PDB file of C-alpha atoms and ligand atoms in Angstrom:
ATOM      1  CA  MET A  27      12.580  -5.086  -5.970  1.00 33.00           C
ATOM      2  CA  ASP A  28      14.566  -7.811  -7.643  1.00 32.00           C
ATOM      3  CA  ARG A  29      13.683  -7.149 -11.250  1.00 32.00           C
ATOM      4  CA  ALA A  30      14.296 -10.779 -12.137  1.00 35.00           C
ATOM      5  CA  ALA A  31      11.640 -11.852  -9.658  1.00 35.00           C
ATOM      6  CA  VAL A  32       8.715 -10.235 -11.423  1.00 35.00           C
ATOM      7  CA  ASP A  33       7.716  -9.632 -15.002  1.00 37.00           C
ATOM      8  CA  PRO A  34       9.269  -6.262 -15.765  1.00 38.00           C
ATOM      9  CA  ARG A  35       8.195  -6.377 -19.400  1.00 36.00           C
ATOM     10  CA  GLY A  36       4.516  -6.633 -18.531  1.00 38.00           C
ATOM     11  CA  GLN A  37       4.821  -3.907 -15.916  1.00 41.00           C
ATOM     12  CA  ARG A  38       6.598  -1.556 -18.294  1.00 38.00           C
ATOM     13  CA  ARG A  39       3.960  -1.993 -20.980  1.00 38.00           C
ATOM     14  CA  ARG A  40       1.179  -1.313 -18.511  1.00 39.00           C
ATOM     15  CA  SER A  41       2.909   1.809 -17.226  1.00 38.00           C
ATOM     16  CA  ASP A  42       3.464   3.277 -20.684  1.00 35.00           C
ATOM     17  CA  LEU A  43      -0.147   2.672 -21.565  1.00 33.00           C
ATOM     18  CA  THR A  44      -1.362   4.407 -18.424  1.00 33.00           C
ATOM     19  CA  LEU A  45       0.849   7.416 -18.905  1.00 34.00           C
ATOM     20  CA  GLN A  46      -0.379   7.855 -22.452  1.00 30.00           C
ATOM     21  CA  PHE A  47      -4.061   7.397 -21.774  1.00 32.00           C
ATOM     22  CA  ARG A  48      -4.757   8.778 -18.356  1.00 36.00           C
ATOM     23  CA  ILE A  49      -8.475   9.073 -17.849  1.00 36.00           C
ATOM     24  CA  THR A  50     -10.248  11.369 -15.424  1.00 39.00           C
ATOM     25  CA  PHE A  51     -13.805  10.827 -14.323  1.00 39.00           C
ATOM     26  CA  ARG A  52     -16.074  11.115 -11.334  1.00 41.00           C
ATOM     27  CA  ILE A  53     -16.526   8.303  -8.829  1.00 43.00           C
ATOM     28  CA  PRO A  54     -20.078   8.450  -7.497  1.00 42.00           C
ATOM     29  CA  GLY A  55     -20.258   8.095  -3.736  1.00 42.00           C
ATOM     30  CA  ALA A  56     -16.518   8.295  -3.129  1.00 43.00           C
ATOM     31  CA  ARG A  57     -15.385  10.795  -0.550  1.00 45.00           C
ATOM     32  CA  GLY A  58     -12.265  12.854  -0.947  1.00 41.00           C
ATOM     33  CA  PRO A  59     -11.247  13.894  -4.455  1.00 41.00           C
ATOM     34  CA  SER A  60     -14.140  13.298  -6.871  1.00 45.00           C
ATOM     35  CA  VAL A  61     -11.929  13.147  -9.937  1.00 43.00           C
ATOM     36  CA  THR A  62      -9.293  10.500 -10.244  1.00 59.00           C
ATOM     37  CA  GLN A  63      -7.106   8.767 -12.790  1.00 89.00           C
ATOM     38  CA  THR A  64      -5.840   5.298 -13.403  1.00 95.00           C
ATOM     39  CA  VAL A  65      -2.736   4.075 -11.606  1.00 97.00           C
ATOM     40  CA  ASP A  66      -0.259   1.216 -11.970  1.00 98.00           C
ATOM     41  CA  LEU A  67       0.167   0.585  -8.249  1.00 98.00           C
ATOM     42  CA  LEU A  68      -2.516   1.047  -5.589  1.00 98.00           C
ATOM     43  CA  ALA A  69      -1.996   0.683  -1.837  1.00 98.00           C
ATOM     44  CA  ILE A  70      -5.204  -0.048   0.062  1.00 98.00           C
ATOM     45  CA  ALA A  71      -5.041   0.591   3.815  1.00 97.00           C
ATOM     46  CA  ALA A  72      -7.474   0.825   6.714  1.00 96.00           C
ATOM     47  CA  HIS A  73      -6.308   4.172   8.123  1.00 93.00           C
ATOM     48  CA  ARG A  74      -4.618   7.288   6.897  1.00 91.00           C
ATOM     49  CA  ASP A  75      -0.882   6.909   7.632  1.00 91.00           C
ATOM     50  CA  ASP A  76      -0.964   3.081   7.399  1.00 94.00           C
ATOM     51  CA  ALA A  77       0.303   3.081   3.807  1.00 97.00           C
ATOM     52  CA  GLU A  78       3.153   5.460   4.632  1.00 97.00           C
ATOM     53  CA  LEU A  79       4.247   3.286   7.542  1.00 94.00           C
ATOM     54  CA  THR A  80       4.050  -0.082   5.799  1.00 96.00           C
ATOM     55  CA  CYS A  81       5.015   0.689   2.193  1.00 98.00           C
ATOM     56  CA  GLY A  82       5.743   4.422   1.846  1.00 98.00           C
ATOM     57  CA  GLY A  83       9.259   3.845   0.539  1.00 98.00           C
ATOM     58  CA  THR A  84       7.993   1.436  -2.090  1.00 98.00           C
ATOM     59  CA  LEU A  85       5.276   3.842  -3.231  1.00 98.00           C
ATOM     60  CA  ALA A  86       7.759   6.709  -3.514  1.00 98.00           C
ATOM     61  CA  LYS A  87      10.183   4.494  -5.416  1.00 98.00           C
ATOM     62  CA  ALA A  88       7.505   3.415  -7.893  1.00 98.00           C
ATOM     63  CA  ALA A  89       6.436   7.043  -8.406  1.00 98.00           C
ATOM     64  CA  ARG A  90      10.037   8.084  -9.065  1.00 98.00           C
ATOM     65  CA  ALA A  91      10.328   5.291 -11.621  1.00 98.00           C
ATOM     66  CA  GLY A  92       7.463   6.885 -13.555  1.00 98.00           C
ATOM     67  CA  HIS A  93       4.645   4.563 -12.490  1.00 98.00           C
ATOM     68  CA  GLY A  94       1.251   5.948 -11.592  1.00 97.00           C
ATOM     69  CA  VAL A  95       0.806   5.384  -7.845  1.00 98.00           C
ATOM     70  CA  GLY A  96      -2.317   5.701  -5.718  1.00 98.00           C
ATOM     71  CA  ILE A  97      -3.429   5.230  -2.119  1.00 98.00           C
ATOM     72  CA  LEU A  98      -6.937   4.213  -1.124  1.00 98.00           C
ATOM     73  CA  ASP A  99      -7.606   4.826   2.568  1.00 97.00           C
ATOM     74  CA  LEU A 100     -10.683   2.931   3.691  1.00 97.00           C
ATOM     75  CA  THR A 101     -11.598   5.140   6.660  1.00 95.00           C
ATOM     76  CA  GLN A 102     -11.258   8.782   7.622  1.00 90.00           C
ATOM     77  CA  GLY A 103      -9.762   8.212  11.061  1.00 79.00           C
ATOM     78  CA  GLU A 104     -12.738   9.602  12.960  1.00 80.00           C
ATOM     79  CA  ALA A 105     -12.269   7.034  15.740  1.00 79.00           C
ATOM     80  CA  GLY A 106      -8.591   7.857  16.298  1.00 75.00           C
ATOM     81  CA  THR A 107      -7.453   8.955  19.734  1.00 71.00           C
ATOM     82  CA  ARG A 108      -5.486  11.909  18.365  1.00 75.00           C
ATOM     83  CA  GLY A 109      -6.612  14.567  15.861  1.00 74.00           C
ATOM     84  CA  ASP A 110      -9.885  14.561  13.944  1.00 79.00           C
ATOM     85  CA  ALA A 111     -10.939  13.457  10.458  1.00 80.00           C
ATOM     86  CA  GLY A 112     -10.496  16.921   8.911  1.00 84.00           C
ATOM     87  CA  LEU A 113      -6.983  17.365  10.250  1.00 87.00           C
ATOM     88  CA  ARG A 114      -6.005  13.859   9.197  1.00 87.00           C
ATOM     89  CA  ALA A 115      -7.333  14.534   5.680  1.00 91.00           C
ATOM     90  CA  ALA A 116      -5.054  17.554   5.321  1.00 92.00           C
ATOM     91  CA  GLU A 117      -2.116  15.560   6.688  1.00 93.00           C
ATOM     92  CA  ALA A 118      -2.824  12.710   4.290  1.00 95.00           C
ATOM     93  CA  GLU A 119      -2.856  15.066   1.318  1.00 95.00           C
ATOM     94  CA  ARG A 120       0.509  16.537   2.314  1.00 96.00           C
ATOM     95  CA  ALA A 121       1.995  13.068   2.806  1.00 97.00           C
ATOM     96  CA  ALA A 122       0.761  11.954  -0.625  1.00 97.00           C
ATOM     97  CA  LYS A 123       2.476  14.928  -2.242  1.00 97.00           C
ATOM     98  CA  VAL A 124       5.731  14.114  -0.457  1.00 98.00           C
ATOM     99  CA  LEU A 125       5.613  10.518  -1.734  1.00 98.00           C
ATOM    100  CA  GLY A 126       4.752  11.612  -5.278  1.00 98.00           C
ATOM    101  CA  VAL A 127       1.455   9.725  -5.124  1.00 97.00           C
ATOM    102  CA  ALA A 128      -0.831  10.930  -7.916  1.00 95.00           C
ATOM    103  CA  VAL A 129      -4.157   9.773  -6.515  1.00 95.00           C
ATOM    104  CA  ARG A 130      -5.334   9.552  -2.910  1.00 96.00           C
ATOM    105  CA  LEU A 131      -8.897   8.413  -2.328  1.00 96.00           C
ATOM    106  CA  ASN A 132     -10.951   7.709   0.755  1.00 96.00           C
ATOM    107  CA  ALA A 133     -13.688   5.066   0.740  1.00 97.00           C
ATOM    108  CA  GLY A 134     -15.433   6.694   3.731  1.00 95.00           C
ATOM    109  CA  LEU A 135     -16.009   3.384   5.529  1.00 97.00           C
ATOM    110  CA  PRO A 136     -16.497   3.492   9.323  1.00 93.00           C
ATOM    111  CA  ASP A 137     -13.264   3.712  11.318  1.00 91.00           C
ATOM    112  CA  ALA A 138     -12.916   0.933  13.918  1.00 91.00           C
ATOM    113  CA  HIS A 139     -16.006  -0.723  12.442  1.00 94.00           C
ATOM    114  CA  LEU A 140     -14.731  -2.020   9.095  1.00 96.00           C
ATOM    115  CA  GLN A 141     -16.680  -4.974   7.788  1.00 97.00           C
ATOM    116  CA  ASN A 142     -16.209  -7.237   4.819  1.00 98.00           C
ATOM    117  CA  ASP A 143     -19.862  -6.878   3.864  1.00 98.00           C
ATOM    118  CA  GLU A 144     -21.651  -6.359   0.577  1.00 97.00           C
ATOM    119  CA  PRO A 145     -21.877  -2.525   0.649  1.00 97.00           C
ATOM    120  CA  SER A 146     -18.175  -2.245   1.546  1.00 98.00           C
ATOM    121  CA  ARG A 147     -17.147  -4.680  -1.196  1.00 98.00           C
ATOM    122  CA  ALA A 148     -19.268  -2.809  -3.748  1.00 97.00           C
ATOM    123  CA  ARG A 149     -17.622   0.504  -2.770  1.00 97.00           C
ATOM    124  CA  LEU A 150     -14.151  -0.980  -3.162  1.00 97.00           C
ATOM    125  CA  VAL A 151     -14.979  -2.708  -6.437  1.00 97.00           C
ATOM    126  CA  GLU A 152     -16.068   0.650  -7.819  1.00 96.00           C
ATOM    127  CA  LEU A 153     -12.826   2.331  -6.732  1.00 97.00           C
ATOM    128  CA  ILE A 154     -10.612  -0.513  -7.972  1.00 97.00           C
ATOM    129  CA  ARG A 155     -12.326  -0.428 -11.359  1.00 96.00           C
ATOM    130  CA  ALA A 156     -11.967   3.346 -11.505  1.00 96.00           C
ATOM    131  CA  THR A 157      -8.266   3.389 -10.642  1.00 97.00           C
ATOM    132  CA  HIS A 158      -7.510   0.232 -12.685  1.00 97.00           C
ATOM    133  CA  PRO A 159      -4.289  -0.824 -10.865  1.00 98.00           C
ATOM    134  CA  ARG A 160      -2.050  -3.627 -12.115  1.00 98.00           C
ATOM    135  CA  VAL A 161      -0.579  -4.239  -8.641  1.00 98.00           C
ATOM    136  CA  VAL A 162      -2.362  -3.790  -5.306  1.00 98.00           C
ATOM    137  CA  ILE A 163      -0.677  -3.663  -1.888  1.00 98.00           C
ATOM    138  CA  LEU A 164      -2.853  -4.762   1.049  1.00 98.00           C
ATOM    139  CA  PRO A 165      -2.249  -5.024   4.801  1.00 96.00           C
ATOM    140  CA  PHE A 166      -1.057  -8.415   6.016  1.00 95.00           C
ATOM    141  CA  PRO A 167      -4.066 -10.677   6.803  1.00 93.00           C
ATOM    142  CA  VAL A 168      -3.058 -11.101  10.456  1.00 91.00           C
ATOM    143  CA  GLY A 169      -3.127  -8.147  12.818  1.00 85.00           C
ATOM    144  CA  ARG A 170      -4.128  -6.962  16.269  1.00 86.00           C
ATOM    145  CA  HIS A 171      -6.333  -4.115  15.035  1.00 89.00           C
ATOM    146  CA  PRO A 172      -9.519  -5.658  13.595  1.00 93.00           C
ATOM    147  CA  ASP A 173      -9.589  -2.968  10.871  1.00 95.00           C
ATOM    148  CA  HIS A 174      -6.222  -4.166   9.543  1.00 94.00           C
ATOM    149  CA  ARG A 175      -7.327  -7.786   9.299  1.00 95.00           C
ATOM    150  CA  ILE A 176     -10.628  -6.859   7.720  1.00 97.00           C
ATOM    151  CA  ALA A 177      -9.026  -4.363   5.303  1.00 98.00           C
ATOM    152  CA  SER A 178      -6.808  -7.190   4.068  1.00 97.00           C
ATOM    153  CA  GLU A 179      -9.699  -9.583   3.490  1.00 98.00           C
ATOM    154  CA  LEU A 180     -12.014  -6.897   2.124  1.00 98.00           C
ATOM    155  CA  GLY A 181      -9.345  -5.620  -0.267  1.00 98.00           C
ATOM    156  CA  ARG A 182      -8.520  -9.095  -1.505  1.00 98.00           C
ATOM    157  CA  ASP A 183     -12.166  -9.996  -2.120  1.00 98.00           C
ATOM    158  CA  ALA A 184     -12.866  -6.688  -3.865  1.00 98.00           C
ATOM    159  CA  CYS A 185      -9.861  -7.181  -6.178  1.00 98.00           C
ATOM    160  CA  TYR A 186     -11.353 -10.482  -7.280  1.00 98.00           C
ATOM    161  CA  LEU A 187     -14.947  -9.277  -7.570  1.00 98.00           C
ATOM    162  CA  ALA A 188     -13.874  -6.189  -9.556  1.00 98.00           C
ATOM    163  CA  GLY A 189     -13.048  -8.550 -12.401  1.00 98.00           C
ATOM    164  CA  LEU A 190     -16.477 -10.161 -12.547  1.00 97.00           C
ATOM    165  CA  ALA A 191     -18.344  -8.727 -15.533  1.00 95.00           C
ATOM    166  CA  LYS A 192     -21.742  -9.211 -13.950  1.00 95.00           C
ATOM    167  CA  TYR A 193     -20.882  -7.981 -10.444  1.00 95.00           C
ATOM    168  CA  GLY A 194     -23.312  -5.186  -9.667  1.00 87.00           C
ATOM    169  CA  ALA A 195     -21.109  -2.138  -9.278  1.00 87.00           C
ATOM    170  CA  ALA A 196     -20.222   0.830 -11.474  1.00 90.00           C
ATOM    171  CA  GLY A 197     -17.290   0.670 -13.863  1.00 93.00           C
ATOM    172  CA  ALA A 198     -15.848  -1.746 -16.405  1.00 94.00           C
ATOM    173  CA  PRO A 199     -14.596  -5.083 -15.048  1.00 97.00           C
ATOM    174  CA  HIS A 200     -10.939  -5.036 -14.017  1.00 97.00           C
ATOM    175  CA  ARG A 201      -9.005  -7.501 -11.874  1.00 98.00           C
ATOM    176  CA  PRO A 202      -5.561  -6.426 -10.626  1.00 98.00           C
ATOM    177  CA  PHE A 203      -2.799  -8.738 -11.878  1.00 98.00           C
ATOM    178  CA  LYS A 204      -0.930  -8.969  -8.584  1.00 98.00           C
ATOM    179  CA  VAL A 205      -1.863  -8.687  -4.910  1.00 98.00           C
ATOM    180  CA  LEU A 206       0.937  -8.086  -2.395  1.00 98.00           C
ATOM    181  CA  TYR A 207       0.748  -7.974   1.385  1.00 97.00           C
ATOM    182  CA  ALA A 208       2.816  -5.424   3.298  1.00 97.00           C
ATOM    183  CA  LEU A 209       4.664  -7.350   5.983  1.00 94.00           C
ATOM    184  CA  ALA A 210       6.414  -4.535   7.832  1.00 90.00           C
ATOM    185  CA  TYR A 211       5.973  -4.503  11.609  1.00 81.00           C
ATOM    186  CA  ARG A 212       4.306  -7.900  11.775  1.00 83.00           C
ATOM    187  CA  GLU A 213       5.607 -10.140  14.519  1.00 79.00           C
ATOM    188  CA  ASP A 214       4.420 -13.345  12.871  1.00 80.00           C
ATOM    189  CA  PRO A 215       7.226 -15.637  11.792  1.00 76.00           C
ATOM    190  CA  VAL A 216       6.529 -15.073   8.111  1.00 89.00           C
ATOM    191  CA  LYS A 217       9.535 -14.858   5.836  1.00 94.00           C
ATOM    192  CA  PRO A 218       9.087 -12.060   3.293  1.00 97.00           C
ATOM    193  CA  SER A 219       8.550 -13.249  -0.271  1.00 97.00           C
ATOM    194  CA  PHE A 220      10.762 -10.320  -1.260  1.00 97.00           C
ATOM    195  CA  VAL A 221      12.098  -7.043   0.109  1.00 98.00           C
ATOM    196  CA  VAL A 222      12.030  -3.776  -1.841  1.00 98.00           C
ATOM    197  CA  ASP A 223      15.239  -1.749  -1.615  1.00 98.00           C
ATOM    198  CA  ILE A 224      14.062   1.638  -0.333  1.00 98.00           C
ATOM    199  CA  SER A 225      17.520   3.059   0.408  1.00 98.00           C
ATOM    200  CA  ASP A 226      16.933   5.956  -2.006  1.00 98.00           C
ATOM    201  CA  THR A 227      13.433   6.772  -0.735  1.00 98.00           C
ATOM    202  CA  PHE A 228      13.777   6.059   2.975  1.00 98.00           C
ATOM    203  CA  GLU A 229      14.141   9.735   3.930  1.00 98.00           C
ATOM    204  CA  THR A 230      11.106  10.530   1.751  1.00 98.00           C
ATOM    205  CA  LYS A 231       9.131   7.886   3.648  1.00 98.00           C
ATOM    206  CA  LEU A 232      10.132   9.509   6.950  1.00 96.00           C
ATOM    207  CA  GLU A 233       9.196  12.948   5.633  1.00 96.00           C
ATOM    208  CA  ALA A 234       5.769  11.641   4.624  1.00 97.00           C
ATOM    209  CA  ILE A 235       5.254  10.102   8.069  1.00 94.00           C
ATOM    210  CA  ARG A 236       6.233  13.399   9.691  1.00 93.00           C
ATOM    211  CA  CYS A 237       3.268  14.999   7.875  1.00 94.00           C
ATOM    212  CA  TYR A 238       1.045  13.226  10.417  1.00 89.00           C
ATOM    213  CA  ALA A 239       1.954  15.570  13.233  1.00 83.00           C
ATOM    214  CA  SER A 240      -1.404  15.004  14.939  1.00 78.00           C
ATOM    215  CA  GLN A 241      -0.618  11.301  15.231  1.00 77.00           C
ATOM    216  CA  PHE A 242       3.069  11.103  15.908  1.00 77.00           C
ATOM    217  CA  ASP A 243       4.529  14.318  17.316  1.00 71.00           C
ATOM    218  CA  GLY A 244       5.695  13.440  20.804  1.00 67.00           C
ATOM    219  CA  ALA A 245       4.022  10.039  20.525  1.00 63.00           C
ATOM    220  CA  ARG A 246       5.715   7.006  21.983  1.00 60.00           C
ATOM    221  CA  ALA A 247       3.408   4.434  20.457  1.00 58.00           C
ATOM    222  CA  ALA A 248       1.290   4.068  17.356  1.00 58.00           C
ATOM    223  CA  GLY A 249      -1.119   1.253  18.019  1.00 58.00           C
ATOM    224  CA  GLU A 250      -0.330  -1.995  16.324  1.00 57.00           C
ATOM    225  CA  ILE A 251       2.483  -0.658  14.254  1.00 56.00           C
ATOM    226  CA  PHE A 252       4.697   0.664  17.056  1.00 57.00           C
ATOM    227  CA  PRO A 253       3.541  -0.601  20.436  1.00 59.00           C
ATOM    228  CA  THR A 254       6.929  -0.470  22.137  1.00 63.00           C
ATOM    229  CA  GLY A 255       6.896   3.034  23.618  1.00 67.00           C
ATOM    230  CA  GLN A 256      10.222   3.897  21.968  1.00 73.00           C
ATOM    231  CA  ASN A 257      10.921   6.824  19.651  1.00 80.00           C
ATOM    232  CA  LEU A 258       8.826   6.146  16.553  1.00 84.00           C
ATOM    233  CA  TYR A 259      11.149   7.568  13.930  1.00 88.00           C
ATOM    234  CA  GLU A 260      14.113   5.727  15.387  1.00 89.00           C
ATOM    235  CA  LEU A 261      12.101   2.498  15.378  1.00 88.00           C
ATOM    236  CA  ILE A 262      11.150   2.989  11.741  1.00 92.00           C
ATOM    237  CA  ARG A 263      14.821   3.471  10.893  1.00 95.00           C
ATOM    238  CA  VAL A 264      15.923   0.376  12.813  1.00 93.00           C
ATOM    239  CA  GLN A 265      13.199  -1.845  11.387  1.00 93.00           C
ATOM    240  CA  SER A 266      13.747  -0.620   7.838  1.00 97.00           C
ATOM    241  CA  ALA A 267      17.481  -1.213   8.271  1.00 97.00           C
ATOM    242  CA  HIS A 268      16.776  -4.763   9.441  1.00 96.00           C
ATOM    243  CA  TYR A 269      14.713  -5.551   6.349  1.00 97.00           C
ATOM    244  CA  GLY A 270      17.323  -3.818   4.210  1.00 98.00           C
ATOM    245  CA  SER A 271      19.990  -6.086   5.687  1.00 97.00           C
ATOM    246  CA  LEU A 272      18.114  -9.128   4.371  1.00 97.00           C
ATOM    247  CA  ILE A 273      18.885  -7.933   0.832  1.00 97.00           C
ATOM    248  CA  ARG A 274      22.278  -6.383   1.714  1.00 97.00           C
ATOM    249  CA  LYS A 275      20.944  -2.850   1.327  1.00 98.00           C
ATOM    250  CA  ALA A 276      20.615   0.098   3.730  1.00 98.00           C
ATOM    251  CA  TYR A 277      16.819   0.091   4.028  1.00 98.00           C
ATOM    252  CA  GLY A 278      14.042  -2.191   2.857  1.00 98.00           C
ATOM    253  CA  GLU A 279      10.301  -2.892   3.034  1.00 98.00           C
ATOM    254  CA  PRO A 280       9.154  -6.537   3.192  1.00 97.00           C
ATOM    255  CA  PHE A 281       6.237  -8.051   1.294  1.00 98.00           C
ATOM    256  CA  PHE A 282       4.473 -11.384   1.145  1.00 97.00           C
ATOM    257  CA  CYS A 283       2.581 -12.878  -1.770  1.00 96.00           C
ATOM    258  CA  ASN A 284       0.826 -16.200  -2.021  1.00 96.00           C
ATOM    259  CA  GLU A 285       2.116 -17.065  -5.473  1.00 97.00           C
ATOM    260  CA  THR A 286       5.594 -18.342  -6.260  1.00 97.00           C
ATOM    261  CA  LEU A 287       7.681 -15.629  -7.892  1.00 95.00           C
ATOM    262  CA  GLU A 288       9.028 -16.308 -11.364  1.00 96.00           C
ATOM    263  CA  VAL A 289      12.670 -15.968 -12.396  1.00 97.00           C
ATOM    264  CA  GLN A 290      13.690 -15.946 -16.061  1.00 97.00           C
ATOM    265  CA  ASP A 291      17.457 -15.703 -15.621  1.00 98.00           C
ATOM    266  CA  VAL A 292      19.106 -17.062 -12.485  1.00 97.00           C
ATOM    267  CA  LEU A 293      22.198 -15.018 -13.283  1.00 98.00           C
ATOM    268  CA  GLN A 294      20.232 -11.839 -12.571  1.00 96.00           C
ATOM    269  CA  LEU A 295      19.349 -12.903  -9.029  1.00 96.00           C
ATOM    270  CA  GLY A 296      20.431 -10.436  -6.357  1.00 94.00           C
ATOM    271  CA  VAL A 297      21.470 -10.907  -2.686  1.00 96.00           C
ATOM    272  CA  GLN A 298      24.763 -12.684  -2.122  1.00 94.00           C
ATOM    273  CA  SER A 299      24.467 -16.106  -0.492  1.00 94.00           C
ATOM    274  CA  LEU A 300      27.922 -16.594   1.079  1.00 93.00           C
TER     275      LEU A 300
HETATM  276 ZN1  LIG B 420      -4.049   1.371  10.898  1.00 52.68          ZN
END
């Protein structure tokens, strides 16, 4: 990420604070690990493996930089064509370890039936308050799979509601500072707001994706993300190289955010123009 494009001072302070005062506690009603800790960066995704595919390199990079990183999968993948929920849970745990992700939670919402309804928002508010992220990565709001679209809207609404003191859910009010949308693999003509250089973590991203053997071994398509029928790992490499080329780096992951990004010093701007 172009350090001049965000507020690195604020991020650094938040990270130090989290590392010093990590808190563990139980999240009532949450499936998966019952004890968690606060994180700096939280990726919220509809299905196990979505986060690895859309922002795995960015998560690994943030973890390597010393930030607390978490993934919140909304469903357990019980409606998937390949594998079952138990197998996908084990795969997800292995992938999280590869990425260096400290916390991986599962909201236990119904796969292929996600809804942005009150019980789902309350569950997410609880988990966002518990993990206390400064930055949240969501799926892009447009997508072929209804779960992806709804996960985006549900995640965004829950981030806002988590900050309301009188919203009826467990935990102290907390509203994430920044919401980013993972843009990888979208066909919409949306120019990324920025691209994260994942050259140093690209192989780690691939290794994490390979943990999902039940989904990808021998597969020639992966739903919305890779519908072309070509070799999946080769496609990931080509697409990541394309986004990397936009910032003159080997590999990159694109993101969109609604706000205008701030620059303090134009002389620190990266990416050569001419
Ligand atoms: Zn998905």
